[in-house]
Amino acid sequence: MIKNTLTKAFSDQVNKELYSSYLYLAMSAFAEQTGYKGIANWFFVQAQEEMAHGIHMYQYIVERGAAPAFGEIEAPPTTFEGIHDMFVKVLAHEQDVTESINTIATLAMKENDHACYNFIMWYVDEQIEEEAGVKDILAKLTNFGSDPGFLYNLDNELASRVFVHPFPNR
């Protein structure tokens, strides 16, 4: 059975993952309303991925014999200053998620829970990818964001993203 400290940490993380999904849905809606259908697609896929993460963590808690404790999910912002602003906020949010996941990894080591540590390390690696992808988009926006041709190309590029379930056997 998983210890109470880890159950609480994972329950809190489920909440953060579900909030992330809401945040990315709000960003998707904003991008859609401002005419960036490809960027809206990128955020929509991101929302699906975050929901899958939350469900995966929920299932892990249950499989370890504990009952998750759910807290209130805060409403995300619904308006943004533009595409660049959204990705600045995404990077800050993902960095916060990374910190939270790292805290769970540290707690798993402290609690000597090897199964939990092994489980959370997938997310540690995932966060490296998450931050790198957003940094890449942000660098492009910083360097070329005012060019309409660039925004058109970026919108088309991000339209090609598709959701691939990270845990297909779950």
GROMACS .gro file of N, CA and C in nm:
model
  510
    1MET      N    1   0.085  -0.119   0.000
    1MET     CA    2   0.000   0.000   0.000
    1MET      C    3   0.088   0.125   0.000
    2ILE      N    4   0.043   0.224  -0.070
    2ILE     CA    5   0.116   0.351  -0.078
    2ILE      C    6   0.095   0.429   0.052
    3LYS      N    7   0.196   0.499   0.095
    3LYS     CA    8   0.187   0.577   0.220
    3LYS      C    9   0.099   0.699   0.201
    4ASN      N   10   0.043   0.746   0.312
    4ASN     CA   11  -0.047   0.860   0.309
    4ASN      C   12   0.017   0.986   0.250
    5THR      N   13   0.144   1.006   0.279
    5THR     CA   14   0.212   1.125   0.227
    5THR      C   15   0.217   1.122   0.074
    6LEU      N   16   0.243   1.004   0.019
    6LEU     CA   17   0.248   0.992  -0.127
    6LEU      C   18   0.108   0.995  -0.188
    7THR      N   19   0.010   0.938  -0.118
    7THR     CA   20  -0.128   0.946  -0.167
    7THR      C   21  -0.170   1.091  -0.178
    8LYS      N   22  -0.139   1.170  -0.076
    8LYS     CA   23  -0.174   1.313  -0.078
    8LYS      C   24  -0.100   1.384  -0.191
    9ALA      N   25   0.029   1.357  -0.205
    9ALA     CA   26   0.106   1.423  -0.311
    9ALA      C   27   0.053   1.388  -0.450
   10PHE      N   28   0.019   1.262  -0.471
   10PHE     CA   29  -0.037   1.221  -0.600
   10PHE      C   30  -0.177   1.279  -0.621
   11SER      N   31  -0.257   1.281  -0.516
   11SER     CA   32  -0.391   1.341  -0.528
   11SER      C   33  -0.381   1.487  -0.567
   12ASP      N   34  -0.289   1.559  -0.505
   12ASP     CA   35  -0.266   1.700  -0.540
   12ASP      C   36  -0.219   1.713  -0.686
   13GLN      N   37  -0.137   1.618  -0.729
   13GLN     CA   38  -0.087   1.622  -0.866
   13GLN      C   39  -0.198   1.591  -0.966
   14VAL      N   40  -0.289   1.500  -0.931
   14VAL     CA   41  -0.404   1.475  -1.018
   14VAL      C   42  -0.480   1.606  -1.038
   15ASN      N   43  -0.501   1.680  -0.930
   15ASN     CA   44  -0.569   1.809  -0.939
   15ASN      C   45  -0.494   1.903  -1.033
   16LYS      N   46  -0.362   1.906  -1.021
   16LYS     CA   47  -0.282   1.995  -1.108
   16LYS      C   48  -0.291   1.952  -1.254
   17GLU      N   49  -0.294   1.823  -1.278
   17GLU     CA   50  -0.304   1.775  -1.416
   17GLU      C   51  -0.441   1.810  -1.475
   18LEU      N   52  -0.546   1.797  -1.394
   18LEU     CA   53  -0.680   1.832  -1.443
   18LEU      C   54  -0.692   1.982  -1.464
   19TYR      N   55  -0.630   2.060  -1.375
   19TYR     CA   56  -0.627   2.206  -1.397
   19TYR      C   57  -0.553   2.238  -1.527
   20SER      N   58  -0.443   2.168  -1.550
   20SER     CA   59  -0.367   2.189  -1.674
   20SER      C   60  -0.455   2.164  -1.795
   21SER      N   61  -0.536   2.059  -1.789
   21SER     CA   62  -0.626   2.029  -1.899
   21SER      C   63  -0.724   2.144  -1.919
   22TYR      N   64  -0.782   2.195  -1.811
   22TYR     CA   65  -0.873   2.309  -1.821
   22TYR      C   66  -0.803   2.432  -1.879
   23LEU      N   67  -0.681   2.457  -1.831
   23LEU     CA   68  -0.604   2.573  -1.879
   23LEU      C   69  -0.583   2.563  -2.030
   24TYR      N   70  -0.543   2.446  -2.076
   24TYR     CA   71  -0.516   2.430  -2.219
   24TYR      C   72  -0.644   2.433  -2.301
   25LEU      N   73  -0.756   2.388  -2.245
   25LEU     CA   74  -0.884   2.402  -2.315
   25LEU      C   75  -0.920   2.550  -2.328
   26ALA      N   76  -0.898   2.627  -2.222
   26ALA     CA   77  -0.925   2.771  -2.228
   26ALA      C   78  -0.836   2.839  -2.332
   27MET      N   79  -0.711   2.799  -2.338
   27MET     CA   80  -0.620   2.856  -2.437
   27MET      C   81  -0.660   2.814  -2.578
   28SER      N   82  -0.705   2.690  -2.592
   28SER     CA   83  -0.752   2.643  -2.721
   28SER      C   84  -0.871   2.727  -2.768
   29ALA      N   85  -0.964   2.751  -2.679
   29ALA     CA   86  -1.082   2.830  -2.713
   29ALA      C   87  -1.042   2.972  -2.752
   30PHE      N   88  -0.949   3.032  -2.679
   30PHE     CA   89  -0.903   3.167  -2.710
   30PHE      C   90  -0.838   3.171  -2.848
   31ALA      N   91  -0.750   3.074  -2.874
   31ALA     CA   92  -0.683   3.069  -3.005
   31ALA      C   93  -0.785   3.048  -3.117
   32GLU      N   94  -0.882   2.963  -3.094
   32GLU     CA   95  -0.987   2.938  -3.192
   32GLU      C   96  -1.063   3.068  -3.222
   33GLN      N   97  -1.098   3.140  -3.117
   33GLN     CA   98  -1.176   3.264  -3.133
   33GLN      C   99  -1.096   3.375  -3.201
   34THR      N  100  -0.964   3.368  -3.192
   34THR     CA  101  -0.881   3.470  -3.256
   34THR      C  102  -0.832   3.427  -3.394
   35GLY      N  103  -0.882   3.313  -3.443
   35GLY     CA  104  -0.853   3.274  -3.580
   35GLY      C  105  -0.733   3.183  -3.600
   36TYR      N  106  -0.675   3.135  -3.492
   36TYR     CA  107  -0.558   3.047  -3.502
   36TYR      C  108  -0.602   2.903  -3.476
   37LYS      N  109  -0.659   2.841  -3.576
   37LYS     CA  110  -0.712   2.705  -3.560
   37LYS      C  111  -0.603   2.602  -3.535
   38GLY      N  112  -0.487   2.619  -3.594
   38GLY     CA  113  -0.376   2.526  -3.572
   38GLY      C  114  -0.322   2.535  -3.430
   39ILE      N  115  -0.307   2.657  -3.383
   39ILE     CA  116  -0.260   2.677  -3.245
   39ILE      C  117  -0.367   2.626  -3.148
   40ALA      N  118  -0.494   2.648  -3.182
   40ALA     CA  119  -0.604   2.594  -3.099
   40ALA      C  120  -0.593   2.442  -3.093
   41ASN      N  121  -0.561   2.380  -3.205
   41ASN     CA  122  -0.544   2.235  -3.209
   41ASN      C  123  -0.431   2.192  -3.116
   42TRP      N  124  -0.319   2.262  -3.118
   42TRP     CA  125  -0.205   2.228  -3.033
   42TRP      C  126  -0.248   2.228  -2.886
   43PHE      N  127  -0.320   2.332  -2.847
   43PHE     CA  128  -0.366   2.341  -2.708
   43PHE      C  129  -0.470   2.234  -2.676
   44PHE      N  130  -0.557   2.201  -2.771
   44PHE     CA  131  -0.657   2.097  -2.749
   44PHE      C  132  -0.590   1.961  -2.727
   45VAL      N  133  -0.489   1.931  -2.808
   45VAL     CA  134  -0.415   1.806  -2.790
   45VAL      C  135  -0.344   1.807  -2.655
   46GLN      N  136  -0.289   1.921  -2.618
   46GLN     CA  137  -0.222   1.933  -2.488
   46GLN      C  138  -0.322   1.907  -2.375
   47ALA      N  139  -0.444   1.957  -2.390
   47ALA     CA  140  -0.547   1.935  -2.288
   47ALA      C  141  -0.578   1.786  -2.274
   48GLN      N  142  -0.587   1.716  -2.386
   48GLN     CA  143  -0.614   1.572  -2.382
   48GLN      C  144  -0.500   1.497  -2.312
   49GLU      N  145  -0.378   1.539  -2.341
   49GLU     CA  146  -0.262   1.474  -2.280
   49GLU      C  147  -0.261   1.494  -2.129
   50GLU      N  148  -0.292   1.615  -2.085
   50GLU     CA  149  -0.293   1.643  -1.940
   50GLU      C  150  -0.404   1.564  -1.870
   51MET      N  151  -0.519   1.551  -1.935
   51MET     CA  152  -0.627   1.470  -1.879
   51MET      C  153  -0.582   1.325  -1.865
   52ALA      N  154  -0.513   1.273  -1.966
   52ALA     CA  155  -0.462   1.136  -1.961
   52ALA      C  156  -0.364   1.120  -1.845
   53HIS      N  157  -0.281   1.221  -1.822
   53HIS     CA  158  -0.187   1.215  -1.710
   53HIS      C  159  -0.262   1.207  -1.577
   54GLY      N  160  -0.363   1.292  -1.561
   54GLY     CA  161  -0.440   1.292  -1.437
   54GLY      C  162  -0.508   1.158  -1.412
   55ILE      N  163  -0.566   1.100  -1.515
   55ILE     CA  164  -0.632   0.970  -1.501
   55ILE      C  165  -0.530   0.861  -1.470
   56HIS      N  166  -0.416   0.867  -1.535
   56HIS     CA  167  -0.310   0.769  -1.511
   56HIS      C  168  -0.265   0.773  -1.365
   57MET      N  169  -0.247   0.893  -1.311
   57MET     CA  170  -0.207   0.906  -1.171
   57MET      C  171  -0.317   0.859  -1.078
   58TYR      N  172  -0.441   0.891  -1.111
   58TYR     CA  173  -0.555   0.843  -1.032
   58TYR      C  174  -0.553   0.689  -1.027
   59GLN      N  175  -0.536   0.627  -1.143
   59GLN     CA  176  -0.534   0.480  -1.148
   59GLN      C  177  -0.418   0.424  -1.066
   60TYR      N  178  -0.306   0.492  -1.067
   60TYR     CA  179  -0.191   0.447  -0.989
   60TYR      C  180  -0.224   0.449  -0.840
   61ILE      N  181  -0.286   0.554  -0.793
   61ILE     CA  182  -0.322   0.564  -0.651
   61ILE      C  183  -0.413   0.446  -0.614
   62VAL      N  184  -0.514   0.422  -0.696
   62VAL     CA  185  -0.610   0.314  -0.669
   62VAL      C  186  -0.541   0.178  -0.673
   63GLU      N  187  -0.456   0.156  -0.773
   63GLU     CA  188  -0.384   0.028  -0.785
   63GLU      C  189  -0.294   0.002  -0.664
   64ARG      N  190  -0.248   0.108  -0.601
   64ARG     CA  191  -0.163   0.093  -0.483
   64ARG      C  192  -0.245   0.079  -0.355
   65GLY      N  193  -0.377   0.069  -0.367
   65GLY     CA  194  -0.461   0.040  -0.252
   65GLY      C  195  -0.505   0.160  -0.172
   66ALA      N  196  -0.499   0.277  -0.231
   66ALA     CA  197  -0.538   0.398  -0.159
   66ALA      C  198  -0.657   0.464  -0.229
   67ALA      N  199  -0.718   0.556  -0.158
   67ALA     CA  200  -0.828   0.634  -0.214
   67ALA      C  201  -0.778   0.776  -0.238
   68PRO      N  202  -0.786   0.823  -0.362
   68PRO     CA  203  -0.743   0.960  -0.389
   68PRO      C  204  -0.836   1.061  -0.323
   69ALA      N  205  -0.781   1.173  -0.285
   69ALA     CA  206  -0.859   1.283  -0.227
   69ALA      C  207  -0.861   1.397  -0.329
   70PHE      N  208  -0.980   1.432  -0.372
   70PHE     CA  209  -0.991   1.533  -0.476
   70PHE      C  210  -1.023   1.670  -0.417
   71GLY      N  211  -0.952   1.769  -0.466
   71GLY     CA  212  -0.977   1.907  -0.427
   71GLY      C  213  -1.047   1.981  -0.539
   72GLU      N  214  -1.081   2.103  -0.510
   72GLU     CA  215  -1.145   2.188  -0.609
   72GLU      C  216  -1.047   2.219  -0.722
   73ILE      N  217  -1.099   2.222  -0.843
   73ILE     CA  218  -1.016   2.259  -0.958
   73ILE      C  219  -1.047   2.404  -0.990
   74GLU      N  220  -0.945   2.486  -0.979
   74GLU     CA  221  -0.958   2.629  -1.004
   74GLU      C  222  -0.995   2.656  -1.150
   75ALA      N  223  -1.073   2.758  -1.172
   75ALA     CA  224  -1.107   2.799  -1.309
   75ALA      C  225  -0.985   2.867  -1.371
   76PRO      N  226  -0.954   2.834  -1.495
   76PRO     CA  227  -0.839   2.897  -1.561
   76PRO      C  228  -0.876   3.033  -1.617
   77PRO      N  229  -0.775   3.113  -1.649
   77PRO     CA  230  -0.806   3.239  -1.719
   77PRO      C  231  -0.863   3.207  -1.857
   78THR      N  232  -0.941   3.298  -1.911
   78THR     CA  233  -1.004   3.274  -2.041
   78THR      C  234  -0.964   3.376  -2.147
   79THR      N  235  -0.894   3.480  -2.106
   79THR     CA  236  -0.846   3.578  -2.202
   79THR      C  237  -0.695   3.595  -2.185
   80PHE      N  238  -0.632   3.626  -2.295
   80PHE     CA  239  -0.487   3.639  -2.299
   80PHE      C  240  -0.451   3.758  -2.389
   81GLU      N  241  -0.330   3.805  -2.376
   81GLU     CA  242  -0.286   3.920  -2.454
   81GLU      C  243  -0.247   3.882  -2.596
   82GLY      N  244  -0.247   3.756  -2.627
   82GLY     CA  245  -0.213   3.710  -2.761
   82GLY      C  246  -0.143   3.575  -2.754
   83ILE      N  247  -0.099   3.529  -2.869
   83ILE     CA  248  -0.036   3.397  -2.879
   83ILE      C  249   0.094   3.391  -2.799
   84HIS      N  250   0.177   3.491  -2.812
   84HIS     CA  251   0.304   3.493  -2.737
   84HIS      C  252   0.278   3.486  -2.588
   85ASP      N  253   0.183   3.566  -2.541
   85ASP     CA  254   0.147   3.567  -2.398
   85ASP      C  255   0.104   3.429  -2.351
   86MET      N  256   0.026   3.360  -2.434
   86MET     CA  257  -0.020   3.226  -2.394
   86MET      C  258   0.099   3.133  -2.375
   87PHE      N  259   0.194   3.134  -2.467
   87PHE     CA  260   0.306   3.041  -2.455
   87PHE      C  261   0.402   3.081  -2.343
   88VAL      N  262   0.411   3.209  -2.310
   88VAL     CA  263   0.488   3.250  -2.192
   88VAL      C  264   0.423   3.191  -2.068
   89LYS      N  265   0.291   3.198  -2.062
   89LYS     CA  266   0.217   3.142  -1.948
   89LYS      C  267   0.228   2.989  -1.945
   90VAL      N  268   0.228   2.927  -2.062
   90VAL     CA  269   0.243   2.781  -2.069
   90VAL      C  270   0.377   2.739  -2.011
   91LEU      N  271   0.484   2.808  -2.050
   91LEU     CA  272   0.617   2.772  -1.999
   91LEU      C  273   0.622   2.785  -1.847
   92ALA      N  274   0.571   2.895  -1.795
   92ALA     CA  275   0.570   2.914  -1.649
   92ALA      C  276   0.488   2.804  -1.581
   93HIS      N  277   0.375   2.770  -1.642
   93HIS     CA  278   0.291   2.664  -1.584
   93HIS      C  279   0.363   2.530  -1.587
   94GLU      N  280   0.424   2.496  -1.699
   94GLU     CA  281   0.494   2.367  -1.708
   94GLU      C  282   0.613   2.362  -1.612
   95GLN      N  283   0.679   2.473  -1.591
   95GLN     CA  284   0.788   2.475  -1.494
   95GLN      C  285   0.736   2.450  -1.353
   96ASP      N  286   0.618   2.502  -1.322
   96ASP     CA  287   0.555   2.475  -1.192
   96ASP      C  288   0.519   2.327  -1.179
   97VAL      N  289   0.467   2.269  -1.286
   97VAL     CA  290   0.434   2.126  -1.286
   97VAL      C  291   0.561   2.043  -1.267
   98THR      N  292   0.668   2.082  -1.334
   98THR     CA  293   0.796   2.012  -1.319
   98THR      C  294   0.841   2.012  -1.174
   99GLU      N  295   0.830   2.127  -1.110
   99GLU     CA  296   0.870   2.138  -0.969
   99GLU      C  297   0.786   2.045  -0.882
  100SER      N  298   0.658   2.040  -0.909
  100SER     CA  299   0.567   1.955  -0.832
  100SER      C  300   0.601   1.806  -0.851
  101ILE      N  301   0.627   1.767  -0.973
  101ILE     CA  302   0.663   1.627  -1.002
  101ILE      C  303   0.797   1.592  -0.938
  102ASN      N  304   0.891   1.683  -0.944
  102ASN     CA  305   1.020   1.659  -0.879
  102ASN      C  306   1.004   1.642  -0.729
  103THR      N  307   0.912   1.717  -0.671
  103THR     CA  308   0.885   1.703  -0.527
  103THR      C  309   0.832   1.563  -0.496
  104ILE      N  310   0.745   1.511  -0.583
  104ILE     CA  311   0.694   1.375  -0.561
  104ILE      C  312   0.808   1.274  -0.573
  105ALA      N  313   0.896   1.292  -0.670
  105ALA     CA  314   1.011   1.200  -0.686
  105ALA      C  315   1.098   1.202  -0.560
  106THR      N  316   1.123   1.320  -0.508
  106THR     CA  317   1.204   1.332  -0.386
  106THR      C  318   1.134   1.266  -0.268
  107LEU      N  319   1.003   1.286  -0.257
  107LEU     CA  320   0.926   1.224  -0.150
  107LEU      C  321   0.928   1.072  -0.162
  108ALA      N  322   0.916   1.021  -0.284
  108ALA     CA  323   0.920   0.875  -0.305
  108ALA      C  324   1.054   0.819  -0.259
  109MET      N  325   1.163   0.891  -0.288
  109MET     CA  326   1.295   0.845  -0.241
  109MET      C  327   1.300   0.849  -0.089
  110LYS      N  328   1.250   0.956  -0.029
  110LYS     CA  329   1.252   0.970   0.116
  110LYS      C  330   1.171   0.860   0.183
  111GLU      N  331   1.057   0.825   0.122
  111GLU     CA  332   0.969   0.721   0.177
  111GLU      C  333   1.017   0.580   0.140
  112ASN      N  334   1.125   0.573   0.063
  112ASN     CA  335   1.182   0.445   0.021
  112ASN      C  336   1.080   0.361  -0.057
  113ASP      N  337   1.001   0.430  -0.140
  113ASP     CA  338   0.898   0.364  -0.220
  113ASP      C  339   0.951   0.355  -0.364
  114HIS      N  340   1.013   0.244  -0.395
  114HIS     CA  341   1.078   0.226  -0.525
  114HIS      C  342   0.977   0.221  -0.639
  115ALA      N  343   0.862   0.160  -0.615
  115ALA     CA  344   0.759   0.153  -0.719
  115ALA      C  345   0.709   0.293  -0.754
  116CYS      N  346   0.686   0.373  -0.652
  116CYS     CA  347   0.640   0.510  -0.674
  116CYS      C  348   0.747   0.592  -0.746
  117TYR      N  349   0.870   0.575  -0.704
  117TYR     CA  350   0.980   0.647  -0.769
  117TYR      C  351   0.990   0.608  -0.916
  118ASN      N  352   0.979   0.480  -0.944
  118ASN     CA  353   0.985   0.433  -1.082
  118ASN      C  354   0.869   0.492  -1.164
  119PHE      N  355   0.751   0.494  -1.105
  119PHE     CA  356   0.634   0.548  -1.174
  119PHE      C  357   0.652   0.697  -1.206
  120ILE      N  358   0.695   0.774  -1.109
  120ILE     CA  359   0.702   0.920  -1.128
  120ILE      C  360   0.816   0.960  -1.221
  121MET      N  361   0.915   0.874  -1.236
  121MET     CA  362   1.027   0.910  -1.325
  121MET      C  363   0.982   0.923  -1.470
  122TRP      N  364   0.876   0.854  -1.512
  122TRP     CA  365   0.824   0.875  -1.647
  122TRP      C  366   0.783   1.021  -1.663
  123TYR      N  367   0.721   1.076  -1.559
  123TYR     CA  368   0.676   1.215  -1.563
  123TYR      C  369   0.792   1.313  -1.556
  124VAL      N  370   0.896   1.278  -1.485
  124VAL     CA  371   1.016   1.363  -1.482
  124VAL      C  372   1.069   1.378  -1.624
  125ASP      N  373   1.081   1.267  -1.694
  125ASP     CA  374   1.128   1.271  -1.834
  125ASP      C  375   1.029   1.346  -1.923
  126GLU      N  376   0.901   1.323  -1.903
  126GLU     CA  377   0.797   1.390  -1.983
  126GLU      C  378   0.805   1.541  -1.968
  127GLN      N  379   0.832   1.588  -1.848
  127GLN     CA  380   0.839   1.732  -1.826
  127GLN      C  381   0.957   1.796  -1.900
  128ILE      N  382   1.065   1.723  -1.914
  128ILE     CA  383   1.178   1.774  -1.993
  128ILE      C  384   1.130   1.800  -2.136
  129GLU      N  385   1.057   1.704  -2.192
  129GLU     CA  386   1.003   1.719  -2.328
  129GLU      C  387   0.902   1.833  -2.335
  130GLU      N  388   0.814   1.841  -2.236
  130GLU     CA  389   0.712   1.947  -2.235
  130GLU      C  390   0.777   2.085  -2.240
  131GLU      N  391   0.871   2.108  -2.150
  131GLU     CA  392   0.935   2.239  -2.144
  131GLU      C  393   1.015   2.269  -2.271
  132ALA      N  394   1.085   2.170  -2.323
  132ALA     CA  395   1.165   2.191  -2.444
  132ALA      C  396   1.076   2.228  -2.563
  133GLY      N  397   0.963   2.160  -2.577
  133GLY     CA  398   0.872   2.190  -2.687
  133GLY      C  399   0.816   2.331  -2.679
  134VAL      N  400   0.778   2.372  -2.561
  134VAL     CA  401   0.724   2.507  -2.543
  134VAL      C  402   0.834   2.610  -2.563
  135LYS      N  403   0.953   2.584  -2.513
  135LYS     CA  404   1.064   2.678  -2.534
  135LYS      C  405   1.093   2.696  -2.682
  136ASP      N  406   1.082   2.589  -2.760
  136ASP     CA  407   1.104   2.598  -2.904
  136ASP      C  408   1.000   2.689  -2.970
  137ILE      N  409   0.874   2.669  -2.936
  137ILE     CA  410   0.768   2.754  -2.991
  137ILE      C  411   0.788   2.898  -2.947
  138LEU      N  412   0.821   2.918  -2.821
  138LEU     CA  413   0.841   3.052  -2.767
  138LEU      C  414   0.959   3.122  -2.833
  139ALA      N  415   1.066   3.049  -2.860
  139ALA     CA  416   1.181   3.109  -2.929
  139ALA      C  417   1.141   3.156  -3.068
  140LYS      N  418   1.063   3.075  -3.138
  140LYS     CA  419   1.016   3.114  -3.271
  140LYS      C  420   0.928   3.238  -3.262
  141LEU      N  421   0.838   3.240  -3.164
  141LEU     CA  422   0.750   3.355  -3.148
  141LEU      C  423   0.829   3.481  -3.112
  142THR      N  424   0.930   3.466  -3.030
  142THR     CA  425   1.012   3.580  -2.990
  142THR      C  426   1.089   3.635  -3.110
  143ASN      N  427   1.142   3.545  -3.193
  143ASN     CA  428   1.224   3.587  -3.306
  143ASN      C  429   1.143   3.634  -3.426
  144PHE      N  430   1.028   3.573  -3.451
  144PHE     CA  431   0.955   3.599  -3.575
  144PHE      C  432   0.808   3.633  -3.555
  145GLY      N  433   0.763   3.642  -3.432
  145GLY     CA  434   0.621   3.651  -3.401
  145GLY      C  435   0.544   3.764  -3.465
  146SER      N  436   0.608   3.873  -3.500
  146SER     CA  437   0.534   3.985  -3.559
  146SER      C  438   0.516   3.970  -3.710
  147ASP      N  439   0.581   3.872  -3.769
  147ASP     CA  440   0.571   3.849  -3.913
  147ASP      C  441   0.446   3.767  -3.944
  148PRO      N  442   0.351   3.822  -4.020
  148PRO     CA  443   0.228   3.748  -4.050
  148PRO      C  444   0.253   3.615  -4.120
  149GLY      N  445   0.354   3.611  -4.207
  149GLY     CA  446   0.386   3.485  -4.275
  149GLY      C  447   0.433   3.379  -4.177
  150PHE      N  448   0.511   3.420  -4.079
  150PHE     CA  449   0.556   3.326  -3.976
  150PHE      C  450   0.437   3.272  -3.898
  151LEU      N  451   0.348   3.362  -3.853
  151LEU     CA  452   0.232   3.319  -3.775
  151LEU      C  453   0.144   3.223  -3.856
  152TYR      N  454   0.130   3.249  -3.983
  152TYR     CA  455   0.054   3.160  -4.071
  152TYR      C  456   0.120   3.022  -4.075
  153ASN      N  457   0.252   3.020  -4.092
  153ASN     CA  458   0.325   2.892  -4.097
  153ASN      C  459   0.322   2.819  -3.963
  154LEU      N  460   0.338   2.894  -3.853
  154LEU     CA  461   0.333   2.832  -3.721
  154LEU      C  462   0.195   2.771  -3.696
  155ASP      N  463   0.091   2.845  -3.733
  155ASP     CA  464  -0.046   2.795  -3.716
  155ASP      C  465  -0.064   2.664  -3.794
  156ASN      N  466  -0.014   2.661  -3.916
  156ASN     CA  467  -0.023   2.539  -3.997
  156ASN      C  468   0.059   2.425  -3.937
  157GLU      N  469   0.177   2.457  -3.887
  157GLU     CA  470   0.264   2.355  -3.826
  157GLU      C  471   0.196   2.292  -3.704
  158LEU      N  472   0.138   2.376  -3.620
  158LEU     CA  473   0.077   2.325  -3.496
  158LEU      C  474  -0.056   2.255  -3.522
  159ALA      N  475  -0.114   2.279  -3.639
  159ALA     CA  476  -0.238   2.210  -3.676
  159ALA      C  477  -0.216   2.062  -3.699
  160SER      N  478  -0.093   2.023  -3.727
  160SER     CA  479  -0.066   1.882  -3.759
  160SER      C  480  -0.050   1.794  -3.635
  161ARG      N  481  -0.048   1.853  -3.517
  161ARG     CA  482  -0.032   1.774  -3.395
  161ARG      C  483  -0.156   1.689  -3.371
  162VAL      N  484  -0.134   1.563  -3.337
  162VAL     CA  485  -0.245   1.473  -3.305
  162VAL      C  486  -0.223   1.413  -3.166
  163PHE      N  487  -0.332   1.381  -3.100
  163PHE     CA  488  -0.323   1.319  -2.969
  163PHE      C  489  -0.289   1.172  -2.985
  164VAL      N  490  -0.183   1.131  -2.920
  164VAL     CA  491  -0.144   0.991  -2.912
  164VAL      C  492  -0.148   0.956  -2.764
  165HIS      N  493  -0.236   0.867  -2.728
  165HIS     CA  494  -0.252   0.834  -2.586
  165HIS      C  495  -0.118   0.782  -2.532
  166PRO      N  496  -0.068   0.848  -2.426
  166PRO     CA  497   0.063   0.807  -2.371
  166PRO      C  498   0.060   0.672  -2.299
  167PHE      N  499  -0.059   0.625  -2.265
  167PHE     CA  500  -0.073   0.499  -2.193
  167PHE      C  501  -0.178   0.413  -2.263
  168PRO      N  502  -0.150   0.364  -2.383
  168PRO     CA  503  -0.252   0.297  -2.464
  168PRO      C  504  -0.309   0.169  -2.404
  169ASN      N  505  -0.239   0.109  -2.312
  169ASN     CA  506  -0.287  -0.017  -2.253
  169ASN      C  507  -0.366   0.004  -2.125
  170ARG      N  508  -0.399   0.126  -2.093
  170ARG     CA  509  -0.471   0.156  -1.967
  170ARG      C  510  -0.618   0.165  -1.993
   0.00000   0.00000   0.00000
